[in-house]
């Protein structure tokens, strides 16, 4: 774990120093000029994704505020109790593909409610660590290059999330349960 | 598809907002999150400029293409439509590596860069290519070596062994990544696509 953290700490400074260093030693490249030229593009990309971000986030924000999540959870609870899936996890599972900040808030809440060493907290942390905000990523990534037909990317992403969530529960039961 | 999901989310929000008597909150959320969208994008400008700048140096020095060539034998099964000398594979690898290391700030700019490269190879400009769908599937289910955020929350709450979840996250993420690859490949086999160069 320490090694992983070290790699993670070193990665950014390493990339920022080694890439220009290689370019300058190998080709005497005008590294600063290349950097600035690329950086200009960064601004355009950030501005270009604004409409997609706003569109997605407004819908997600309204959904969060409406209380629909709580009602869906209570509707799903009897079914999930039957198969042994912890229903405490459901709001997190529903929020995870939609919103990073939303799912983080739910996870923090689960950790606080059930204690940081509880099985629920570990399942929640595992879900957060193994899945992504699929809708956000798809909307922003496709938006940035003007793709309108997403084809199978949404069903594939959601199915992968679902498997990730079920796997998190099963694996945590198996290792910690 | 996103049209229906978007409409569905808004419709559900208004219906449940009405049932729960939370219409004021729903309205306020629409306004607040519109602002959040801009805040996020503006906050990205700096890191975006940084990473696209660094990547430009790497590109000009031929590093991205070099990574592409090294990784091509392994990745060509996943991305059969990407030629070995395209910088696209290199960009994809850099993005996925950033994801693996939990470098979230770097991952988005690098991912958008990869999308740009993939779009250059895309024969139908407004339609996602197979390679794009595969890339997004790998990205959204990506193998994370360091679930930094999760660990940080457990540490803050005083967990006795917060790094326990590294192994469970890794196992779970392997399951979801394998699923993603299989599902995308199955979908691909049902639909044809044109690549750049062919008439659209």
mmCIF file of C-alpha atoms in Angstrom:
data_model
loop_
_atom_site.group_PDB
_atom_site.id
_atom_site.type_symbol
_atom_site.label_atom_id
_atom_site.label_comp_id
_atom_site.label_asym_id
_atom_site.label_seq_id
_atom_site.Cartn_x
_atom_site.Cartn_y
_atom_site.Cartn_z
ATOM 1 C CA UNK A 1 0.000 0.000 0.000
ATOM 2 C CA UNK A 2 2.830 2.401 0.847
ATOM 3 C CA UNK A 3 4.434 1.624 -2.467
ATOM 4 C CA UNK A 4 1.160 2.327 -4.268
ATOM 5 C CA UNK A 5 0.815 5.627 -2.457
ATOM 6 C CA UNK A 6 4.393 6.530 -3.344
ATOM 7 C CA UNK A 7 3.742 5.769 -7.016
ATOM 8 C CA UNK A 8 0.603 7.871 -6.859
ATOM 9 C CA UNK A 9 2.466 10.783 -5.217
ATOM 10 C CA UNK A 10 5.306 10.644 -7.707
ATOM 11 C CA UNK A 11 3.248 10.165 -10.866
ATOM 12 C CA UNK A 12 2.307 13.798 -11.549
ATOM 13 C CA UNK A 13 5.674 15.452 -10.822
ATOM 14 C CA UNK A 14 7.392 12.636 -12.719
ATOM 15 C CA UNK A 15 5.297 13.175 -15.845
ATOM 16 C CA UNK A 16 5.683 16.940 -15.730
ATOM 17 C CA UNK A 17 9.481 16.742 -15.498
ATOM 18 C CA UNK A 18 10.307 13.675 -17.579
ATOM 19 C CA UNK A 19 8.290 14.398 -20.721
ATOM 20 C CA UNK A 20 9.739 17.882 -21.424
ATOM 21 C CA UNK A 21 13.186 16.693 -20.336
ATOM 22 C CA UNK A 22 13.105 13.850 -22.862
ATOM 23 C CA UNK A 23 11.877 16.191 -25.609
ATOM 24 C CA UNK A 24 14.545 18.791 -24.906
ATOM 25 C CA UNK A 25 17.463 16.348 -24.613
ATOM 26 C CA UNK A 26 16.452 14.183 -27.546
ATOM 27 C CA UNK A 27 15.207 16.788 -30.028
ATOM 28 C CA UNK A 28 16.145 20.171 -28.493
ATOM 29 C CA UNK A 29 12.379 20.756 -28.752
ATOM 30 C CA UNK A 30 10.946 24.196 -27.872
ATOM 31 C CA UNK A 31 9.155 22.623 -24.912
ATOM 32 C CA UNK A 32 7.699 25.764 -23.397
ATOM 33 C CA UNK A 33 6.220 26.835 -26.725
ATOM 34 C CA UNK A 34 4.736 23.394 -27.278
ATOM 35 C CA UNK A 35 3.283 23.463 -23.787
ATOM 36 C CA UNK A 36 1.607 26.833 -24.274
ATOM 37 C CA UNK A 37 0.293 25.811 -27.667
ATOM 38 C CA UNK A 38 -1.336 22.726 -26.138
ATOM 39 C CA UNK A 39 -2.545 24.564 -23.055
ATOM 40 C CA UNK A 40 -4.516 26.986 -25.244
ATOM 41 C CA UNK A 41 -6.596 24.037 -26.377
ATOM 42 C CA UNK A 42 -7.382 23.170 -22.767
ATOM 43 C CA UNK A 43 -9.455 26.310 -22.441
ATOM 44 C CA UNK A 44 -11.538 25.499 -25.507
ATOM 45 C CA UNK A 45 -12.195 21.950 -24.343
ATOM 46 C CA UNK A 46 -13.296 23.085 -20.875
ATOM 47 C CA UNK A 47 -15.681 25.659 -22.351
ATOM 48 C CA UNK A 48 -16.994 23.180 -24.916
ATOM 49 C CA UNK A 49 -18.175 20.698 -22.267
ATOM 50 C CA UNK A 50 -20.191 23.316 -20.301
ATOM 51 C CA UNK A 51 -23.550 22.721 -22.047
ATOM 52 C CA UNK A 52 -23.276 18.938 -21.572
ATOM 53 C CA UNK A 53 -22.329 19.316 -17.915
ATOM 54 C CA UNK A 54 -25.154 21.752 -17.235
ATOM 55 C CA UNK A 55 -27.710 19.576 -19.016
ATOM 56 C CA UNK A 56 -26.710 16.429 -17.146
ATOM 57 C CA UNK A 57 -26.271 18.050 -13.743
ATOM 58 C CA UNK A 58 -29.592 19.916 -13.803
ATOM 59 C CA UNK A 59 -31.495 16.667 -14.418
ATOM 60 C CA UNK A 60 -29.486 14.843 -11.747
ATOM 61 C CA UNK A 61 -29.853 17.690 -9.248
ATOM 62 C CA UNK A 62 -33.627 17.796 -9.709
ATOM 63 C CA UNK A 63 -33.764 14.035 -9.261
ATOM 64 C CA UNK A 64 -31.785 14.218 -6.010
ATOM 65 C CA UNK A 65 -33.947 17.010 -4.625
ATOM 66 C CA UNK A 66 -37.275 15.355 -5.481
ATOM 67 C CA UNK A 67 -37.038 12.584 -2.905
ATOM 68 C CA UNK A 68 -37.637 10.005 -5.659
ATOM 69 C CA UNK A 69 -34.608 8.060 -4.422
ATOM 70 C CA UNK A 70 -36.128 7.344 -0.975
ATOM 71 C CA UNK A 71 -39.360 6.126 -2.525
ATOM 72 C CA UNK A 72 -37.537 3.880 -4.990
ATOM 73 C CA UNK A 73 -35.467 2.443 -2.153
ATOM 74 C CA UNK A 74 -38.511 1.554 -0.089
ATOM 75 C CA UNK A 75 -40.178 0.040 -3.150
ATOM 76 C CA UNK A 76 -37.124 -2.136 -3.847
ATOM 77 C CA UNK A 77 -36.515 -3.122 -0.208
ATOM 78 C CA UNK A 78 -38.814 -6.178 0.068
ATOM 79 C CA UNK A 79 -37.407 -7.681 -3.152
ATOM 80 C CA UNK A 80 -33.797 -7.132 -2.115
ATOM 81 C CA UNK A 81 -34.346 -8.450 1.413
ATOM 82 C CA UNK A 82 -35.508 -11.720 -0.147
ATOM 83 C CA UNK A 83 -32.280 -12.215 -2.120
ATOM 84 C CA UNK A 84 -30.090 -11.075 0.791
ATOM 85 C CA UNK A 85 -28.857 -7.828 -0.780
ATOM 86 C CA UNK A 86 -28.376 -5.163 1.930
ATOM 87 C CA UNK A 87 -31.042 -2.534 1.163
ATOM 88 C CA UNK A 88 -28.989 0.136 2.983
ATOM 89 C CA UNK A 89 -26.751 0.126 -0.098
ATOM 90 C CA UNK A 90 -29.553 0.814 -2.618
ATOM 91 C CA UNK A 91 -29.447 4.648 -2.560
ATOM 92 C CA UNK A 92 -25.705 4.489 -3.185
ATOM 93 C CA UNK A 93 -26.137 1.988 -6.009
ATOM 94 C CA UNK A 94 -28.790 4.197 -7.666
ATOM 95 C CA UNK A 95 -26.774 7.406 -7.234
ATOM 96 C CA UNK A 96 -23.361 6.069 -8.198
ATOM 97 C CA UNK A 97 -23.703 6.141 -12.013
ATOM 98 C CA UNK A 98 -25.328 9.594 -11.880
ATOM 99 C CA UNK A 99 -23.290 11.771 -9.570
ATOM 100 C CA UNK A 100 -19.866 11.638 -7.942
ATOM 101 C CA UNK A 101 -20.594 14.226 -5.260
ATOM 102 C CA UNK A 102 -24.021 12.711 -4.612
ATOM 103 C CA UNK A 103 -22.717 9.187 -4.143
ATOM 104 C CA UNK A 104 -19.837 10.457 -2.011
ATOM 105 C CA UNK A 105 -22.336 12.170 0.293
ATOM 106 C CA UNK A 106 -24.371 8.950 0.591
ATOM 107 C CA UNK A 107 -21.251 6.904 1.292
ATOM 108 C CA UNK A 108 -20.071 9.320 4.004
ATOM 109 C CA UNK A 109 -23.511 9.111 5.527
ATOM 110 C CA UNK A 110 -23.448 5.282 5.546
ATOM 111 C CA UNK A 111 -19.995 5.317 7.175
ATOM 112 C CA UNK A 112 -21.254 7.699 9.842
ATOM 113 C CA UNK A 113 -24.493 5.811 10.484
ATOM 114 C CA UNK A 114 -23.116 2.263 10.611
ATOM 115 C CA UNK A 115 -19.551 2.981 11.780
ATOM 116 C CA UNK A 116 -16.337 2.942 9.712
ATOM 117 C CA UNK A 117 -15.568 -0.700 10.563
ATOM 118 C CA UNK A 118 -19.028 -2.039 9.707
ATOM 119 C CA UNK A 119 -19.672 -4.339 6.770
ATOM 120 C CA UNK A 120 -22.003 -1.726 5.243
ATOM 121 C CA UNK A 121 -19.236 0.898 5.319
ATOM 122 C CA UNK A 122 -16.801 -1.495 3.676
ATOM 123 C CA UNK A 123 -19.294 -2.443 0.966
ATOM 124 C CA UNK A 124 -20.014 1.247 0.337
ATOM 125 C CA UNK A 125 -16.310 2.092 0.127
ATOM 126 C CA UNK A 126 -15.701 -0.847 -2.208
ATOM 127 C CA UNK A 127 -18.535 0.282 -4.493
ATOM 128 C CA UNK A 128 -17.119 3.812 -4.578
ATOM 129 C CA UNK A 129 -13.664 2.436 -5.353
ATOM 130 C CA UNK A 130 -14.715 0.071 -8.115
ATOM 131 C CA UNK A 131 -17.351 1.951 -10.120
ATOM 132 C CA UNK A 132 -17.583 5.262 -11.957
ATOM 133 C CA UNK A 133 -20.079 8.038 -12.587
ATOM 134 C CA UNK A 134 -20.991 6.490 -15.909
ATOM 135 C CA UNK A 135 -23.519 9.118 -17.082
ATOM 136 C CA UNK A 136 -21.226 12.000 -16.294
ATOM 137 C CA UNK A 137 -18.267 10.438 -18.090
ATOM 138 C CA UNK A 138 -20.319 9.449 -21.135
ATOM 139 C CA UNK A 139 -22.061 12.842 -21.429
ATOM 140 C CA UNK A 140 -18.851 14.840 -21.062
ATOM 141 C CA UNK A 141 -16.548 12.629 -23.151
ATOM 142 C CA UNK A 142 -18.971 12.321 -26.058
ATOM 143 C CA UNK A 143 -19.982 15.967 -25.695
ATOM 144 C CA UNK A 144 -16.398 17.135 -26.078
ATOM 145 C CA UNK A 145 -16.164 15.669 -29.598
ATOM 146 C CA UNK A 146 -19.763 16.283 -30.661
ATOM 147 C CA UNK A 147 -20.954 12.667 -30.732
ATOM 148 C CA UNK A 148 -24.754 12.437 -30.705
ATOM 149 C CA UNK A 149 -25.363 8.712 -31.232
ATOM 150 C CA UNK A 150 -24.003 6.917 -28.149
ATOM 151 C CA UNK A 151 -24.906 3.428 -29.412
ATOM 152 C CA UNK A 152 -24.206 0.711 -26.852
ATOM 153 C CA UNK A 153 -22.050 2.748 -24.489
ATOM 154 C CA UNK A 154 -24.773 3.523 -21.919
ATOM 155 C CA UNK A 155 -26.156 -0.031 -21.561
ATOM 156 C CA UNK A 156 -22.603 -1.429 -21.428
ATOM 157 C CA UNK A 157 -21.523 1.096 -18.797
ATOM 158 C CA UNK A 158 -24.615 0.528 -16.660
ATOM 159 C CA UNK A 159 -24.343 -3.251 -16.883
ATOM 160 C CA UNK A 160 -20.690 -3.031 -15.823
ATOM 161 C CA UNK A 161 -21.707 -0.804 -12.898
ATOM 162 C CA UNK A 162 -24.393 -3.268 -11.867
ATOM 163 C CA UNK A 163 -21.935 -6.163 -11.927
ATOM 164 C CA UNK A 164 -19.403 -4.028 -10.026
ATOM 165 C CA UNK A 165 -21.964 -3.268 -7.316
ATOM 166 C CA UNK A 166 -23.127 -6.887 -6.973
ATOM 167 C CA UNK A 167 -19.506 -8.052 -6.969
ATOM 168 C CA UNK A 168 -18.665 -5.508 -4.236
ATOM 169 C CA UNK A 169 -21.419 -6.895 -2.015
ATOM 170 C CA UNK A 170 -20.532 -10.553 -2.649
ATOM 171 C CA UNK A 171 -16.779 -10.010 -2.247
ATOM 172 C CA UNK A 172 -17.196 -7.995 0.977
ATOM 173 C CA UNK A 173 -19.484 -10.663 2.458
ATOM 174 C CA UNK A 174 -16.905 -13.257 1.464
ATOM 175 C CA UNK A 175 -13.830 -11.423 2.843
ATOM 176 C CA UNK A 176 -15.249 -9.469 5.821
ATOM 177 C CA UNK A 177 -18.568 -11.177 6.517
ATOM 178 C CA UNK B 1 -31.034 7.011 -25.637
ATOM 179 C CA UNK B 2 -29.700 9.859 -23.532
ATOM 180 C CA UNK B 3 -32.706 11.903 -24.698
ATOM 181 C CA UNK B 4 -35.062 9.486 -22.949
ATOM 182 C CA UNK B 5 -32.906 9.114 -19.845
ATOM 183 C CA UNK B 6 -32.642 12.886 -19.513
ATOM 184 C CA UNK B 7 -36.348 13.427 -20.045
ATOM 185 C CA UNK B 8 -37.107 10.522 -17.683
ATOM 186 C CA UNK B 9 -34.972 11.942 -14.883
ATOM 187 C CA UNK B 10 -36.638 15.351 -15.136
ATOM 188 C CA UNK B 11 -40.132 13.879 -15.403
ATOM 189 C CA UNK B 12 -39.585 11.595 -12.393
ATOM 190 C CA UNK B 13 -38.180 14.552 -10.431
ATOM 191 C CA UNK B 14 -41.239 16.709 -11.070
ATOM 192 C CA UNK B 15 -43.713 13.888 -10.358
ATOM 193 C CA UNK B 16 -42.004 12.815 -7.132
ATOM 194 C CA UNK B 17 -41.355 16.426 -6.204
ATOM 195 C CA UNK B 18 -45.116 16.988 -6.409
ATOM 196 C CA UNK B 19 -45.926 13.835 -4.402
ATOM 197 C CA UNK B 20 -43.367 14.669 -1.722
ATOM 198 C CA UNK B 21 -44.244 18.374 -1.642
ATOM 199 C CA UNK B 22 -40.690 19.275 -2.603
ATOM 200 C CA UNK B 23 -41.359 21.404 -5.666
ATOM 201 C CA UNK B 24 -39.443 24.388 -4.261
ATOM 202 C CA UNK B 25 -36.359 22.205 -3.691
ATOM 203 C CA UNK B 26 -36.603 20.683 -7.172
ATOM 204 C CA UNK B 27 -36.764 24.143 -8.745
ATOM 205 C CA UNK B 28 -33.904 25.422 -6.643
ATOM 206 C CA UNK B 29 -31.805 22.336 -7.503
ATOM 207 C CA UNK B 30 -32.231 23.026 -11.229
ATOM 208 C CA UNK B 31 -30.839 26.541 -10.758
ATOM 209 C CA UNK B 32 -28.049 25.468 -8.370
ATOM 210 C CA UNK B 33 -26.823 22.591 -10.496
ATOM 211 C CA UNK B 34 -26.778 24.704 -13.641
ATOM 212 C CA UNK B 35 -24.272 26.864 -11.793
ATOM 213 C CA UNK B 36 -22.375 23.797 -10.540
ATOM 214 C CA UNK B 37 -21.946 22.616 -14.147
ATOM 215 C CA UNK B 38 -20.218 25.859 -15.081
ATOM 216 C CA UNK B 39 -18.148 25.843 -11.874
ATOM 217 C CA UNK B 40 -16.859 22.352 -12.653
ATOM 218 C CA UNK B 41 -16.005 23.234 -16.239
ATOM 219 C CA UNK B 42 -14.265 26.480 -15.267
ATOM 220 C CA UNK B 43 -12.409 24.661 -12.495
ATOM 221 C CA UNK B 44 -11.192 22.223 -15.111
ATOM 222 C CA UNK B 45 -9.614 24.897 -17.311
ATOM 223 C CA UNK B 46 -6.380 24.984 -15.329
ATOM 224 C CA UNK B 47 -5.702 21.237 -15.133
ATOM 225 C CA UNK B 48 -6.988 20.830 -18.658
ATOM 226 C CA UNK B 49 -4.452 23.386 -19.910
ATOM 227 C CA UNK B 50 -1.698 21.754 -17.843
ATOM 228 C CA UNK B 51 -2.241 18.208 -19.084
ATOM 229 C CA UNK B 52 -3.031 19.004 -22.675
ATOM 230 C CA UNK B 53 0.105 21.177 -22.645
ATOM 231 C CA UNK B 54 2.257 18.356 -21.279
ATOM 232 C CA UNK B 55 0.665 15.906 -23.698
ATOM 233 C CA UNK B 56 1.449 18.225 -26.596
ATOM 234 C CA UNK B 57 5.150 18.075 -25.677
ATOM 235 C CA UNK B 58 4.897 14.286 -25.466
ATOM 236 C CA UNK B 59 3.197 14.145 -28.859
ATOM 237 C CA UNK B 60 5.766 16.333 -30.576
ATOM 238 C CA UNK B 61 8.545 14.186 -29.129
ATOM 239 C CA UNK B 62 6.839 11.097 -30.538
ATOM 240 C CA UNK B 63 6.243 9.611 -27.085
ATOM 241 C CA UNK B 64 2.497 9.044 -27.486
ATOM 242 C CA UNK B 65 2.974 7.177 -30.757
ATOM 243 C CA UNK B 66 5.798 5.180 -29.151
ATOM 244 C CA UNK B 67 3.480 4.079 -26.322
ATOM 245 C CA UNK B 68 0.850 3.209 -28.952
ATOM 246 C CA UNK B 69 3.284 0.956 -30.779
ATOM 247 C CA UNK B 70 4.377 -0.818 -27.598
ATOM 248 C CA UNK B 71 0.832 -1.411 -26.426
ATOM 249 C CA UNK B 72 -0.652 -2.202 -29.842
ATOM 250 C CA UNK B 73 -0.103 -6.003 -29.744
ATOM 251 C CA UNK B 74 -1.999 -6.196 -26.441
ATOM 252 C CA UNK B 75 -4.722 -3.696 -27.282
ATOM 253 C CA UNK B 76 -5.491 -4.632 -30.883
ATOM 254 C CA UNK B 77 -7.975 -7.288 -29.762
ATOM 255 C CA UNK B 78 -9.917 -4.616 -27.868
ATOM 256 C CA UNK B 79 -9.498 -1.885 -30.472
ATOM 257 C CA UNK B 80 -9.180 -3.636 -33.842
ATOM 258 C CA UNK B 81 -10.029 -0.447 -35.763
ATOM 259 C CA UNK B 82 -7.134 1.616 -34.375
ATOM 260 C CA UNK B 83 -3.969 1.390 -36.493
ATOM 261 C CA UNK B 84 -0.705 0.790 -34.620
ATOM 262 C CA UNK B 85 0.830 4.109 -35.633
ATOM 263 C CA UNK B 86 -2.057 6.257 -34.372
ATOM 264 C CA UNK B 87 -1.489 8.258 -31.171
ATOM 265 C CA UNK B 88 -4.982 7.192 -30.044
ATOM 266 C CA UNK B 89 -3.825 4.053 -28.233
ATOM 267 C CA UNK B 90 -1.122 6.018 -26.419
ATOM 268 C CA UNK B 91 -3.683 8.576 -25.221
ATOM 269 C CA UNK B 92 -6.000 5.794 -24.068
ATOM 270 C CA UNK B 93 -3.227 4.108 -22.103
ATOM 271 C CA UNK B 94 -2.212 7.377 -20.447
ATOM 272 C CA UNK B 95 -5.828 8.072 -19.423
ATOM 273 C CA UNK B 96 -6.426 4.570 -18.083
ATOM 274 C CA UNK B 97 -3.150 4.715 -16.141
ATOM 275 C CA UNK B 98 -4.173 8.014 -14.549
ATOM 276 C CA UNK B 99 -7.473 6.370 -13.579
ATOM 277 C CA UNK B 100 -5.705 3.363 -12.110
ATOM 278 C CA UNK B 101 -3.530 5.559 -9.943
ATOM 279 C CA UNK B 102 -6.553 7.558 -8.788
ATOM 280 C CA UNK B 103 -5.252 10.780 -10.396
ATOM 281 C CA UNK B 104 -8.755 12.096 -11.030
ATOM 282 C CA UNK B 105 -7.645 15.593 -11.937
ATOM 283 C CA UNK B 106 -5.372 14.347 -14.674
ATOM 284 C CA UNK B 107 -7.723 11.633 -15.902
ATOM 285 C CA UNK B 108 -10.451 13.878 -17.376
ATOM 286 C CA UNK B 109 -8.198 16.055 -19.577
ATOM 287 C CA UNK B 110 -6.267 13.001 -20.736
ATOM 288 C CA UNK B 111 -9.511 11.145 -21.440
ATOM 289 C CA UNK B 112 -10.894 14.014 -23.502
ATOM 290 C CA UNK B 113 -7.632 14.058 -25.430
ATOM 291 C CA UNK B 114 -8.053 10.347 -26.149
ATOM 292 C CA UNK B 115 -11.608 10.989 -27.371
ATOM 293 C CA UNK B 116 -10.277 13.632 -29.743
ATOM 294 C CA UNK B 117 -7.783 11.146 -31.200
ATOM 295 C CA UNK B 118 -10.501 8.497 -31.513
ATOM 296 C CA UNK B 119 -12.761 10.984 -33.260
ATOM 297 C CA UNK B 120 -10.086 11.583 -35.908
ATOM 298 C CA UNK B 121 -10.363 7.877 -36.785
ATOM 299 C CA UNK B 122 -14.158 7.929 -36.661
ATOM 300 C CA UNK B 123 -15.789 7.604 -40.058
ATOM 301 C CA UNK B 124 -19.199 8.873 -38.963
ATOM 302 C CA UNK B 125 -18.721 12.119 -37.165
ATOM 303 C CA UNK B 126 -21.777 12.234 -34.929
ATOM 304 C CA UNK B 127 -21.989 8.512 -34.236
ATOM 305 C CA UNK B 128 -19.829 6.814 -31.606
ATOM 306 C CA UNK B 129 -17.296 4.377 -33.048
ATOM 307 C CA UNK B 130 -16.729 0.885 -31.665
ATOM 308 C CA UNK B 131 -13.378 2.038 -30.334
ATOM 309 C CA UNK B 132 -15.022 4.949 -28.456
ATOM 310 C CA UNK B 133 -17.580 2.641 -26.849
ATOM 311 C CA UNK B 134 -14.834 0.237 -25.798
ATOM 312 C CA UNK B 135 -12.727 3.076 -24.417
ATOM 313 C CA UNK B 136 -15.621 4.466 -22.375
ATOM 314 C CA UNK B 137 -16.496 1.001 -21.101
ATOM 315 C CA UNK B 138 -12.907 0.506 -19.918
ATOM 316 C CA UNK B 139 -12.840 4.021 -18.511
ATOM 317 C CA UNK B 140 -16.081 3.827 -16.524
ATOM 318 C CA UNK B 141 -15.329 0.380 -15.139
ATOM 319 C CA UNK B 142 -11.624 0.981 -14.905
ATOM 320 C CA UNK B 143 -9.347 -0.964 -12.621
ATOM 321 C CA UNK B 144 -8.389 1.246 -9.717
ATOM 322 C CA UNK B 145 -5.250 0.388 -7.800
ATOM 323 C CA UNK B 146 -5.743 3.151 -5.255
ATOM 324 C CA UNK B 147 -9.344 4.052 -4.323
ATOM 325 C CA UNK B 148 -8.020 7.224 -2.705
ATOM 326 C CA UNK B 149 -11.333 8.957 -1.996
ATOM 327 C CA UNK B 150 -12.922 5.920 -0.338
ATOM 328 C CA UNK B 151 -9.876 5.393 1.859
ATOM 329 C CA UNK B 152 -9.787 9.070 2.825
ATOM 330 C CA UNK B 153 -13.407 8.939 4.034
ATOM 331 C CA UNK B 154 -12.796 5.768 6.051
ATOM 332 C CA UNK B 155 -9.643 7.307 7.580
ATOM 333 C CA UNK B 156 -11.516 10.482 8.496
ATOM 334 C CA UNK B 157 -14.205 8.377 10.216
ATOM 335 C CA UNK B 158 -11.538 6.572 12.254
ATOM 336 C CA UNK B 159 -11.584 3.130 10.626
ATOM 337 C CA UNK B 160 -9.126 0.619 12.149
ATOM 338 C CA UNK B 161 -7.862 -0.720 8.809
ATOM 339 C CA UNK B 162 -9.078 1.573 6.024
ATOM 340 C CA UNK B 163 -6.840 -0.010 3.378
ATOM 341 C CA UNK B 164 -8.767 -3.289 3.661
ATOM 342 C CA UNK B 165 -10.934 -2.096 0.827
ATOM 343 C CA UNK B 166 -8.054 -1.933 -1.660
ATOM 344 C CA UNK B 167 -8.256 -5.661 -2.309
ATOM 345 C CA UNK B 168 -12.075 -5.793 -2.390
ATOM 346 C CA UNK B 169 -12.224 -2.807 -4.759
ATOM 347 C CA UNK B 170 -9.641 -4.399 -7.009
ATOM 348 C CA UNK B 171 -11.546 -7.693 -7.174
ATOM 349 C CA UNK B 172 -14.880 -5.938 -7.770
ATOM 350 C CA UNK B 173 -13.432 -3.682 -10.427
ATOM 351 C CA UNK B 174 -11.910 -6.669 -12.255
ATOM 352 C CA UNK B 175 -15.403 -8.214 -12.380
ATOM 353 C CA UNK B 176 -16.938 -5.023 -13.778
ATOM 354 C CA UNK B 177 -14.150 -4.463 -16.314
ATOM 355 C CA UNK B 178 -14.440 -8.006 -17.655
ATOM 356 C CA UNK B 179 -18.215 -7.544 -17.888
ATOM 357 C CA UNK B 180 -17.753 -4.263 -19.741
ATOM 358 C CA UNK B 181 -15.406 -5.798 -22.303
ATOM 359 C CA UNK B 182 -17.655 -8.798 -22.920
ATOM 360 C CA UNK B 183 -20.818 -6.694 -23.196
ATOM 361 C CA UNK B 184 -19.227 -4.213 -25.607
ATOM 362 C CA UNK B 185 -17.885 -7.037 -27.761
ATOM 363 C CA UNK B 186 -21.329 -8.660 -27.867
ATOM 364 C CA UNK B 187 -22.975 -5.367 -28.874
ATOM 365 C CA UNK B 188 -20.267 -4.823 -31.497
ATOM 366 C CA UNK B 189 -20.981 -8.148 -33.125
ATOM 367 C CA UNK B 190 -24.561 -7.007 -33.749
ATOM 368 C CA UNK B 191 -23.717 -3.781 -35.529
ATOM 369 C CA UNK B 192 -21.391 -2.777 -38.315
ATOM 370 C CA UNK B 193 -19.390 0.398 -38.534
ATOM 371 C CA UNK B 194 -17.413 2.420 -41.020
ATOM 372 C CA UNK B 195 -13.944 3.666 -40.242
ATOM 373 C CA UNK B 196 -12.240 6.838 -41.423
ATOM 374 C CA UNK B 197 -11.385 6.771 -45.102
ATOM 375 C CA UNK B 198 -14.443 4.827 -46.137
ATOM 376 C CA UNK B 199 -17.385 6.838 -47.416
ATOM 377 C CA UNK B 200 -19.776 7.525 -44.566
#
